[in-house]
PDB file of C-alpha atoms in Angstrom:
ATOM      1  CA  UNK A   1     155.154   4.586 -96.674  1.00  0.00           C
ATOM      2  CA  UNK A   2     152.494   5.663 -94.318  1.00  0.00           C
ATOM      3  CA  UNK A   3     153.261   7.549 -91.162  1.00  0.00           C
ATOM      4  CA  UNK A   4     155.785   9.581 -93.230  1.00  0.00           C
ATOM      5  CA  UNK A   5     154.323  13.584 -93.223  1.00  0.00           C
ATOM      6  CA  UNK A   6     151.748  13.701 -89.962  1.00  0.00           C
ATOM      7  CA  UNK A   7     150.084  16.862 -91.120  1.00  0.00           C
ATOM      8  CA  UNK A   8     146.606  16.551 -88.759  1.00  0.00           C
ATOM      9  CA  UNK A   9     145.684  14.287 -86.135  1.00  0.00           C
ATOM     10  CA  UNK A  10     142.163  13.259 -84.819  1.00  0.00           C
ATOM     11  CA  UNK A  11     141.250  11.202 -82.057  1.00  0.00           C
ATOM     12  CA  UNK A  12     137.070   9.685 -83.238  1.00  0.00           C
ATOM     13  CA  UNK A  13     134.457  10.096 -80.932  1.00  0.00           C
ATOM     14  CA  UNK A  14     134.270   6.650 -79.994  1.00  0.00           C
ATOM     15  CA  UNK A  15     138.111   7.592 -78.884  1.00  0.00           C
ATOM     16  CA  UNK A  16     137.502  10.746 -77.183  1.00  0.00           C
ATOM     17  CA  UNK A  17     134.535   9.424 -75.016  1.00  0.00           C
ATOM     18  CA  UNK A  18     136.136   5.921 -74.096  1.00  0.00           C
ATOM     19  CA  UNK A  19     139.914   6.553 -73.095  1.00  0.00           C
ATOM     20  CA  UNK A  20     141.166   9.687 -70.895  1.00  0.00           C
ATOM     21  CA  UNK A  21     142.634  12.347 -73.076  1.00  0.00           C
ATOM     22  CA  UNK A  22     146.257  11.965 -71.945  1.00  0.00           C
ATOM     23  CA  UNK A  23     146.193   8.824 -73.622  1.00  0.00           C
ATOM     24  CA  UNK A  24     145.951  10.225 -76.866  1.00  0.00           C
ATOM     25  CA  UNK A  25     149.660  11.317 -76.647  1.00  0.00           C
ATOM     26  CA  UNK A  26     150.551   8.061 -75.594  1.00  0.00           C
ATOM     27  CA  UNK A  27     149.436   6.774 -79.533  1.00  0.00           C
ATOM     28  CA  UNK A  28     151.474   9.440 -81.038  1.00  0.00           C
ATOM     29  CA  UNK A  29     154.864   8.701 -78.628  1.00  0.00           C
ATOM     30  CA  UNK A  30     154.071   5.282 -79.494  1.00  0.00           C
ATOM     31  CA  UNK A  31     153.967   5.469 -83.395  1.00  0.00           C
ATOM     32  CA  UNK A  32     156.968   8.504 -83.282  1.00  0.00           C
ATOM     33  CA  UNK A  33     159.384   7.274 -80.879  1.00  0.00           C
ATOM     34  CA  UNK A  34     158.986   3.460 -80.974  1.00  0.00           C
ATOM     35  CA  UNK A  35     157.544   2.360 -84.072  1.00  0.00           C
ATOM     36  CA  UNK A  36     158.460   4.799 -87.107  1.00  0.00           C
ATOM     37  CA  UNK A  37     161.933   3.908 -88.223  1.00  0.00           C
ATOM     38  CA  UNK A  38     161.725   0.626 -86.276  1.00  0.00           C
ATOM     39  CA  UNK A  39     159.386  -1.406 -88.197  1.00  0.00           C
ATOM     40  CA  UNK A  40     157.630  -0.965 -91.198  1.00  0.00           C
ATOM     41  CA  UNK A  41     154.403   0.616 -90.330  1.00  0.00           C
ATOM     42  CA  UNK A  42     150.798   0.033 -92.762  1.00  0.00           C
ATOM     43  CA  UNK A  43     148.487   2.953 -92.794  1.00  0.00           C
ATOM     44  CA  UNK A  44     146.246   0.804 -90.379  1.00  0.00           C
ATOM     45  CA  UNK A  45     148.289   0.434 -86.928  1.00  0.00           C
ATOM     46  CA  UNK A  46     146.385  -1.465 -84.370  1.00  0.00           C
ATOM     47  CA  UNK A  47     146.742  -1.851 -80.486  1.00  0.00           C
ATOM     48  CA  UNK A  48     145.442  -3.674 -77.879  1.00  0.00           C
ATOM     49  CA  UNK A  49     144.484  -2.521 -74.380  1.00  0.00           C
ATOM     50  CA  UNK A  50     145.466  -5.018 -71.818  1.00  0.00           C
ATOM     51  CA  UNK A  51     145.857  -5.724 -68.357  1.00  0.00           C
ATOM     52  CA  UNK A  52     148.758  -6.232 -66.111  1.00  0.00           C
ATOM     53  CA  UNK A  53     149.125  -6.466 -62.457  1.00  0.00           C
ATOM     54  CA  UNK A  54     145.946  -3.887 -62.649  1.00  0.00           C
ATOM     55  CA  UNK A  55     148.041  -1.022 -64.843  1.00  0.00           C
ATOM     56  CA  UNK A  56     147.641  -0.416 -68.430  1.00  0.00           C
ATOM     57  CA  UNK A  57     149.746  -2.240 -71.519  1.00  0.00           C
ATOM     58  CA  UNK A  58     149.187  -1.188 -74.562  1.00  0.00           C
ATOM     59  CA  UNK A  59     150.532  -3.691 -76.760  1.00  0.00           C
ATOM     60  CA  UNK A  60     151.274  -3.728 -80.638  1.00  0.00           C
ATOM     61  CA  UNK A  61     152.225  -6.453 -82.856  1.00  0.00           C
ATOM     62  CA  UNK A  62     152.337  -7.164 -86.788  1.00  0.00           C
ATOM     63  CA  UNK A  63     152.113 -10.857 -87.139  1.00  0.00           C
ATOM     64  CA  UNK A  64     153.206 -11.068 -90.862  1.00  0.00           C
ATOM     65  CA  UNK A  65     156.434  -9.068 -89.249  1.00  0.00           C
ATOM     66  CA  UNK A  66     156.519 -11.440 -86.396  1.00  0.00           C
ATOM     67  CA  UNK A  67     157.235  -8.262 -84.517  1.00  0.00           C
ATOM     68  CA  UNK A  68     155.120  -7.680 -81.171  1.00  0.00           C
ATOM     69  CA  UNK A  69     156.205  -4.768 -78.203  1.00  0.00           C
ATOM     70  CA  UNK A  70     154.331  -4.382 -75.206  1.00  0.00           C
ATOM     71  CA  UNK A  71     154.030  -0.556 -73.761  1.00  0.00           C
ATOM     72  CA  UNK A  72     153.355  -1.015 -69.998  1.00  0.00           C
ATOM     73  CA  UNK A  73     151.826   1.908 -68.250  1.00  0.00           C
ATOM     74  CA  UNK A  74     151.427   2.972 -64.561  1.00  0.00           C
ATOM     75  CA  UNK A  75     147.730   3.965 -65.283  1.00  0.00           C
ATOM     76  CA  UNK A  76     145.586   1.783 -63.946  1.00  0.00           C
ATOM     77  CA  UNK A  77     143.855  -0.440 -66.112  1.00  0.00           C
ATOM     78  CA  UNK A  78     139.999   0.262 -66.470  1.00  0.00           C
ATOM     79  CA  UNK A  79     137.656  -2.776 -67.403  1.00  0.00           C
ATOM     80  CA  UNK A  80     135.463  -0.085 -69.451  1.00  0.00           C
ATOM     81  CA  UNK A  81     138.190   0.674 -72.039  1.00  0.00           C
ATOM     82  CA  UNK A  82     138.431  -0.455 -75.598  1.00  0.00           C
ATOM     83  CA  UNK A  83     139.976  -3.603 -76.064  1.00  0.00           C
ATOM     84  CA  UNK A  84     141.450  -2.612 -79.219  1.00  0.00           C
ATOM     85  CA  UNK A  85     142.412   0.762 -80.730  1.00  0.00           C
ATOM     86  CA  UNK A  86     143.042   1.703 -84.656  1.00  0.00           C
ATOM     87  CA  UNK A  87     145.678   4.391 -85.318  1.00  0.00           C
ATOM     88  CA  UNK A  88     145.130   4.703 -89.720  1.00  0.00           C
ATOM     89  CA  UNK A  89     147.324   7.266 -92.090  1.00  0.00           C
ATOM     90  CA  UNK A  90     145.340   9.145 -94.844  1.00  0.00           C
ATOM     91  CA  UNK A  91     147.735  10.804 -96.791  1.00  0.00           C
ATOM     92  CA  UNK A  92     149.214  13.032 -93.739  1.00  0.00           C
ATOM     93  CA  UNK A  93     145.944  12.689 -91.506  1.00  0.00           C
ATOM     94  CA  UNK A  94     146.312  10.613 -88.700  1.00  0.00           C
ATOM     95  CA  UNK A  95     143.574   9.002 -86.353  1.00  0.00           C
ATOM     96  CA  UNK A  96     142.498   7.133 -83.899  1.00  0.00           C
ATOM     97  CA  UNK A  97     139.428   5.185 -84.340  1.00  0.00           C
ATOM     98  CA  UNK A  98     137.920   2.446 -82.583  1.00  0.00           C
ATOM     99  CA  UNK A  99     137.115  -1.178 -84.541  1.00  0.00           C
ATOM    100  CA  UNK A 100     133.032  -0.214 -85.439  1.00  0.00           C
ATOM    101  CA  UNK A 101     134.210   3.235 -86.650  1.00  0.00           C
ATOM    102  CA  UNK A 102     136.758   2.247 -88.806  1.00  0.00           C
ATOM    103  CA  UNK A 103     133.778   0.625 -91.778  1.00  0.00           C
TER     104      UNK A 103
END
């Protein structure tokens, strides 16, 4: 199971440069207080960045699970963020990548 033993996490570049710091944490509560023991979690996780009534939601879903959760934020929403974000598992190291630095 991925997701099981975090022993590092990273946030990329492309991460750290495109999305306020604080939202880093935001992943993490995501994946450890709303996701692990939930649903059954891959060790790729992604997320989408979305608008709503011009705050952030940060919304996951796992189609094959038929399983979707929106996050909403009061942060407003900036056009300039990534539209999707990668959380991935390698064997205890956890990170968030965007989509071109995840090949």
């Amino acid at each position: 199971m991925a997701f099981e033993i975090s022993k590092e996490r990273y946030a990329s570049f492309g991460v750290a440069t495109n999305l306020p710091h604080e939202f880093f944490d935001t992943f993490w509560d995501i994946l450890g207080n709303y996701l692990k023991g939930v649903v059954p979690i891959k060790s790729i996780i992604s997320f989408r960045l979305t608008e709503k009534k011009a705050a952030l939601t940060i919304y996951y879903q796992n189609r094959k699970q038929k399983t979707a959760i929106a996050f909403d934020y009061n942060h407003p929403y900036d056009p300039f963020f990534p539209n999707i974000v990668y959380l991935i598992d390698q064997s205890g190291a956890e990170t968030l990548l965007l989509p071109h630095e995840l090949d």
